[in-house]
């Protein structure tokens, strides 16, 4: 069944209460883990304990924005002090102005293998932040937005993922 399929994609050390919270939040926000829209993982906190983190993938933001977003434009550049940046302008249907999000590689880059392509990853981070500023999946954390080395984000499962 679908829950078994989702569970097989979780880390071996997934605690039952964390998995239940993951399923609850995904259902509440209409995020579909079988479509690769989110996954649960554990990260080490500063005190060395493992904390559950729900990572929402870009496809979830794009599906939720379908029919709501009228357009998007991304530009990029280099700041002499902060390095490469990507800016996303997103137009929400019915709004007269775009929602703007600028992300710097320096602020997001981690030791994860997915950051071997920093321009692609910071483009996704910028797009996800613009979606959230448009009110789409607010309170969520996108894949690639949490530091692999210093886990300071503790999900509040009752309010957001």
PDB file of C-alpha atoms in Angstrom:
ATOM      1  CA  UNK A   1       0.000   0.000   0.000  1.00  0.00           C
ATOM      2  CA  UNK A   2       1.010   3.659  -0.340  1.00  0.00           C
ATOM      3  CA  UNK A   3       2.148   4.117   3.277  1.00  0.00           C
ATOM      4  CA  UNK A   4       4.462   1.104   3.020  1.00  0.00           C
ATOM      5  CA  UNK A   5       5.870   2.525  -0.216  1.00  0.00           C
ATOM      6  CA  UNK A   6       6.562   5.872   1.480  1.00  0.00           C
ATOM      7  CA  UNK A   7       8.062   4.171   4.550  1.00  0.00           C
ATOM      8  CA  UNK A   8      10.518   2.207   2.381  1.00  0.00           C
ATOM      9  CA  UNK A   9      11.954   5.565   1.257  1.00  0.00           C
ATOM     10  CA  UNK A  10      12.703   6.744   4.802  1.00  0.00           C
ATOM     11  CA  UNK A  11      16.002   6.349   6.650  1.00  0.00           C
ATOM     12  CA  UNK A  12      16.469   3.093   8.576  1.00  0.00           C
ATOM     13  CA  UNK A  13      16.427   4.962  11.894  1.00  0.00           C
ATOM     14  CA  UNK A  14      13.063   6.680  11.280  1.00  0.00           C
ATOM     15  CA  UNK A  15      11.095   6.851  14.510  1.00  0.00           C
ATOM     16  CA  UNK A  16       7.376   5.959  14.278  1.00  0.00           C
ATOM     17  CA  UNK A  17       6.261   9.309  15.750  1.00  0.00           C
ATOM     18  CA  UNK A  18       8.414  11.246  13.244  1.00  0.00           C
ATOM     19  CA  UNK A  19       6.991   9.192  10.369  1.00  0.00           C
ATOM     20  CA  UNK A  20       3.440   9.812  11.597  1.00  0.00           C
ATOM     21  CA  UNK A  21       4.131  13.579  11.787  1.00  0.00           C
ATOM     22  CA  UNK A  22       5.634  13.480   8.291  1.00  0.00           C
ATOM     23  CA  UNK A  23       2.516  11.772   6.892  1.00  0.00           C
ATOM     24  CA  UNK A  24       0.238  14.183   8.758  1.00  0.00           C
ATOM     25  CA  UNK A  25       1.997  17.300   7.464  1.00  0.00           C
ATOM     26  CA  UNK A  26       2.194  15.978   3.921  1.00  0.00           C
ATOM     27  CA  UNK A  27      -1.538  15.214   3.963  1.00  0.00           C
ATOM     28  CA  UNK A  28      -2.383  18.581   5.543  1.00  0.00           C
ATOM     29  CA  UNK A  29      -0.385  20.516   2.923  1.00  0.00           C
ATOM     30  CA  UNK A  30      -1.223  18.204  -0.013  1.00  0.00           C
ATOM     31  CA  UNK A  31       2.405  17.199  -0.530  1.00  0.00           C
ATOM     32  CA  UNK A  32       2.823  13.830  -2.225  1.00  0.00           C
ATOM     33  CA  UNK A  33       5.918  11.848  -1.149  1.00  0.00           C
ATOM     34  CA  UNK A  34       5.291   9.046  -3.721  1.00  0.00           C
ATOM     35  CA  UNK A  35       5.672  11.713  -6.440  1.00  0.00           C
ATOM     36  CA  UNK A  36       9.048  12.694  -4.949  1.00  0.00           C
ATOM     37  CA  UNK A  37       7.680  15.951  -3.538  1.00  0.00           C
ATOM     38  CA  UNK A  38       9.153  15.474  -0.034  1.00  0.00           C
ATOM     39  CA  UNK A  39      11.210  13.189   2.149  1.00  0.00           C
ATOM     40  CA  UNK A  40      12.167  12.896   5.804  1.00  0.00           C
ATOM     41  CA  UNK A  41      15.759  12.826   6.944  1.00  0.00           C
ATOM     42  CA  UNK A  42      17.675  13.146  10.172  1.00  0.00           C
ATOM     43  CA  UNK A  43      20.341  15.748  10.831  1.00  0.00           C
ATOM     44  CA  UNK A  44      22.690  16.190  13.733  1.00  0.00           C
ATOM     45  CA  UNK A  45      21.902  19.125  15.984  1.00  0.00           C
ATOM     46  CA  UNK A  46      24.531  21.149  17.820  1.00  0.00           C
ATOM     47  CA  UNK A  47      24.169  18.917  20.872  1.00  0.00           C
ATOM     48  CA  UNK A  48      24.790  15.803  18.755  1.00  0.00           C
ATOM     49  CA  UNK A  49      21.235  14.465  18.837  1.00  0.00           C
ATOM     50  CA  UNK A  50      19.383  13.599  15.645  1.00  0.00           C
ATOM     51  CA  UNK A  51      16.449  15.788  14.629  1.00  0.00           C
ATOM     52  CA  UNK A  52      13.820  14.966  12.031  1.00  0.00           C
ATOM     53  CA  UNK A  53      13.680  17.299   9.039  1.00  0.00           C
ATOM     54  CA  UNK A  54      11.106  17.245   6.276  1.00  0.00           C
ATOM     55  CA  UNK A  55      12.633  18.327   2.999  1.00  0.00           C
ATOM     56  CA  UNK A  56      10.145  19.627   0.429  1.00  0.00           C
ATOM     57  CA  UNK A  57      11.266  19.297  -3.183  1.00  0.00           C
ATOM     58  CA  UNK A  58      10.893  21.915  -5.920  1.00  0.00           C
ATOM     59  CA  UNK A  59       8.210  19.846  -7.693  1.00  0.00           C
ATOM     60  CA  UNK A  60       5.829  20.346  -4.748  1.00  0.00           C
ATOM     61  CA  UNK A  61       6.218  24.128  -4.979  1.00  0.00           C
ATOM     62  CA  UNK A  62       5.716  24.061  -8.741  1.00  0.00           C
ATOM     63  CA  UNK A  63       2.590  21.873  -8.515  1.00  0.00           C
ATOM     64  CA  UNK A  64       1.081  24.080  -5.805  1.00  0.00           C
ATOM     65  CA  UNK A  65       1.868  27.198  -7.836  1.00  0.00           C
ATOM     66  CA  UNK A  66       0.262  25.801 -10.987  1.00  0.00           C
ATOM     67  CA  UNK A  67      -2.719  28.031 -11.826  1.00  0.00           C
ATOM     68  CA  UNK A  68      -1.639  30.640  -9.259  1.00  0.00           C
ATOM     69  CA  UNK A  69       1.627  31.874 -10.750  1.00  0.00           C
ATOM     70  CA  UNK A  70       1.404  33.969 -13.914  1.00  0.00           C
ATOM     71  CA  UNK A  71       5.118  34.070 -14.619  1.00  0.00           C
ATOM     72  CA  UNK A  72       8.632  33.897 -13.308  1.00  0.00           C
ATOM     73  CA  UNK A  73      11.958  35.390 -14.334  1.00  0.00           C
ATOM     74  CA  UNK A  74      15.377  34.586 -12.917  1.00  0.00           C
ATOM     75  CA  UNK A  75      18.472  36.727 -13.220  1.00  0.00           C
ATOM     76  CA  UNK A  76      21.916  36.193 -11.770  1.00  0.00           C
ATOM     77  CA  UNK A  77      25.033  38.117 -10.986  1.00  0.00           C
ATOM     78  CA  UNK A  78      28.057  38.321  -8.751  1.00  0.00           C
ATOM     79  CA  UNK A  79      28.458  40.523  -5.711  1.00  0.00           C
ATOM     80  CA  UNK A  80      32.110  41.410  -4.925  1.00  0.00           C
ATOM     81  CA  UNK A  81      31.617  40.575  -1.245  1.00  0.00           C
ATOM     82  CA  UNK A  82      29.030  37.778  -1.342  1.00  0.00           C
ATOM     83  CA  UNK A  83      29.677  36.023  -4.654  1.00  0.00           C
ATOM     84  CA  UNK A  84      27.164  34.445  -7.037  1.00  0.00           C
ATOM     85  CA  UNK A  85      23.479  35.247  -6.547  1.00  0.00           C
ATOM     86  CA  UNK A  86      20.243  34.298  -8.279  1.00  0.00           C
ATOM     87  CA  UNK A  87      17.145  36.469  -8.079  1.00  0.00           C
ATOM     88  CA  UNK A  88      13.647  35.227  -8.860  1.00  0.00           C
ATOM     89  CA  UNK A  89      10.774  37.533  -9.711  1.00  0.00           C
ATOM     90  CA  UNK A  90       7.451  35.711  -9.499  1.00  0.00           C
ATOM     91  CA  UNK A  91       4.096  37.103 -10.555  1.00  0.00           C
ATOM     92  CA  UNK A  92       1.072  35.803  -8.693  1.00  0.00           C
ATOM     93  CA  UNK A  93      -2.279  35.971 -10.458  1.00  0.00           C
ATOM     94  CA  UNK A  94      -4.197  39.059  -9.357  1.00  0.00           C
ATOM     95  CA  UNK A  95      -1.155  40.937  -7.996  1.00  0.00           C
ATOM     96  CA  UNK A  96       0.186  44.066  -9.653  1.00  0.00           C
ATOM     97  CA  UNK A  97       3.774  43.502  -8.564  1.00  0.00           C
ATOM     98  CA  UNK A  98       6.187  40.578  -8.537  1.00  0.00           C
ATOM     99  CA  UNK A  99       7.398  38.819  -5.407  1.00  0.00           C
ATOM    100  CA  UNK A 100      11.205  38.921  -5.393  1.00  0.00           C
ATOM    101  CA  UNK A 101      13.685  36.557  -3.765  1.00  0.00           C
ATOM    102  CA  UNK A 102      17.474  36.756  -4.030  1.00  0.00           C
ATOM    103  CA  UNK A 103      19.696  33.955  -2.768  1.00  0.00           C
ATOM    104  CA  UNK A 104      23.483  33.841  -2.552  1.00  0.00           C
ATOM    105  CA  UNK A 105      25.442  30.622  -3.030  1.00  0.00           C
ATOM    106  CA  UNK A 106      27.562  31.552  -0.001  1.00  0.00           C
ATOM    107  CA  UNK A 107      24.469  31.534   2.241  1.00  0.00           C
ATOM    108  CA  UNK A 108      23.139  28.155   1.102  1.00  0.00           C
ATOM    109  CA  UNK A 109      26.031  26.005  -0.071  1.00  0.00           C
ATOM    110  CA  UNK A 110      26.718  22.913   2.005  1.00  0.00           C
ATOM    111  CA  UNK A 111      28.988  19.874   1.716  1.00  0.00           C
ATOM    112  CA  UNK A 112      26.181  17.861   0.134  1.00  0.00           C
ATOM    113  CA  UNK A 113      26.959  16.326  -3.283  1.00  0.00           C
ATOM    114  CA  UNK A 114      23.962  18.148  -4.759  1.00  0.00           C
ATOM    115  CA  UNK A 115      25.899  21.405  -4.280  1.00  0.00           C
ATOM    116  CA  UNK A 116      28.481  20.329  -6.880  1.00  0.00           C
ATOM    117  CA  UNK A 117      26.239  22.377  -9.203  1.00  0.00           C
ATOM    118  CA  UNK A 118      25.907  25.561  -7.124  1.00  0.00           C
ATOM    119  CA  UNK A 119      24.196  27.694  -9.787  1.00  0.00           C
ATOM    120  CA  UNK A 120      21.437  25.115 -10.297  1.00  0.00           C
ATOM    121  CA  UNK A 121      20.933  24.667  -6.545  1.00  0.00           C
ATOM    122  CA  UNK A 122      20.818  28.369  -5.652  1.00  0.00           C
ATOM    123  CA  UNK A 123      18.378  28.865  -8.556  1.00  0.00           C
ATOM    124  CA  UNK A 124      16.068  26.304  -6.934  1.00  0.00           C
ATOM    125  CA  UNK A 125      16.466  27.932  -3.508  1.00  0.00           C
ATOM    126  CA  UNK A 126      15.573  31.314  -4.978  1.00  0.00           C
ATOM    127  CA  UNK A 127      12.544  29.878  -6.777  1.00  0.00           C
ATOM    128  CA  UNK A 128      11.302  28.104  -3.622  1.00  0.00           C
ATOM    129  CA  UNK A 129      11.706  31.289  -1.570  1.00  0.00           C
ATOM    130  CA  UNK A 130       9.741  33.252  -4.204  1.00  0.00           C
ATOM    131  CA  UNK A 131       6.953  30.651  -4.057  1.00  0.00           C
ATOM    132  CA  UNK A 132       6.801  31.021  -0.273  1.00  0.00           C
ATOM    133  CA  UNK A 133       6.674  34.816  -0.585  1.00  0.00           C
ATOM    134  CA  UNK A 134       3.688  34.322  -2.913  1.00  0.00           C
ATOM    135  CA  UNK A 135       2.022  32.331  -0.137  1.00  0.00           C
ATOM    136  CA  UNK A 136       2.670  28.886  -1.604  1.00  0.00           C
ATOM    137  CA  UNK A 137       3.710  26.250   0.962  1.00  0.00           C
ATOM    138  CA  UNK A 138       4.746  28.895   3.471  1.00  0.00           C
ATOM    139  CA  UNK A 139       6.578  27.597   6.505  1.00  0.00           C
ATOM    140  CA  UNK A 140       8.258  24.766   4.628  1.00  0.00           C
ATOM    141  CA  UNK A 141      11.943  24.089   4.110  1.00  0.00           C
ATOM    142  CA  UNK A 142      13.131  23.212   0.636  1.00  0.00           C
ATOM    143  CA  UNK A 143      15.691  20.592  -0.166  1.00  0.00           C
ATOM    144  CA  UNK A 144      19.105  22.244  -0.214  1.00  0.00           C
ATOM    145  CA  UNK A 145      18.126  25.075   2.134  1.00  0.00           C
ATOM    146  CA  UNK A 146      19.296  23.481   5.400  1.00  0.00           C
ATOM    147  CA  UNK A 147      22.989  23.365   6.255  1.00  0.00           C
ATOM    148  CA  UNK A 148      24.365  19.812   6.398  1.00  0.00           C
ATOM    149  CA  UNK A 149      26.936  20.640   9.073  1.00  0.00           C
ATOM    150  CA  UNK A 150      25.074  22.824  11.526  1.00  0.00           C
ATOM    151  CA  UNK A 151      21.471  21.763  11.891  1.00  0.00           C
ATOM    152  CA  UNK A 152      19.775  24.659  13.614  1.00  0.00           C
ATOM    153  CA  UNK A 153      16.303  24.271  12.104  1.00  0.00           C
ATOM    154  CA  UNK A 154      13.973  22.263  14.324  1.00  0.00           C
ATOM    155  CA  UNK A 155      10.673  21.584  12.579  1.00  0.00           C
ATOM    156  CA  UNK A 156       7.525  22.604  14.384  1.00  0.00           C
ATOM    157  CA  UNK A 157       5.295  19.879  13.035  1.00  0.00           C
ATOM    158  CA  UNK A 158       2.109  21.423  14.437  1.00  0.00           C
ATOM    159  CA  UNK A 159       2.596  24.664  12.489  1.00  0.00           C
ATOM    160  CA  UNK A 160       4.723  23.998   9.433  1.00  0.00           C
ATOM    161  CA  UNK A 161       7.248  21.668   7.936  1.00  0.00           C
TER     162      UNK A 161
END
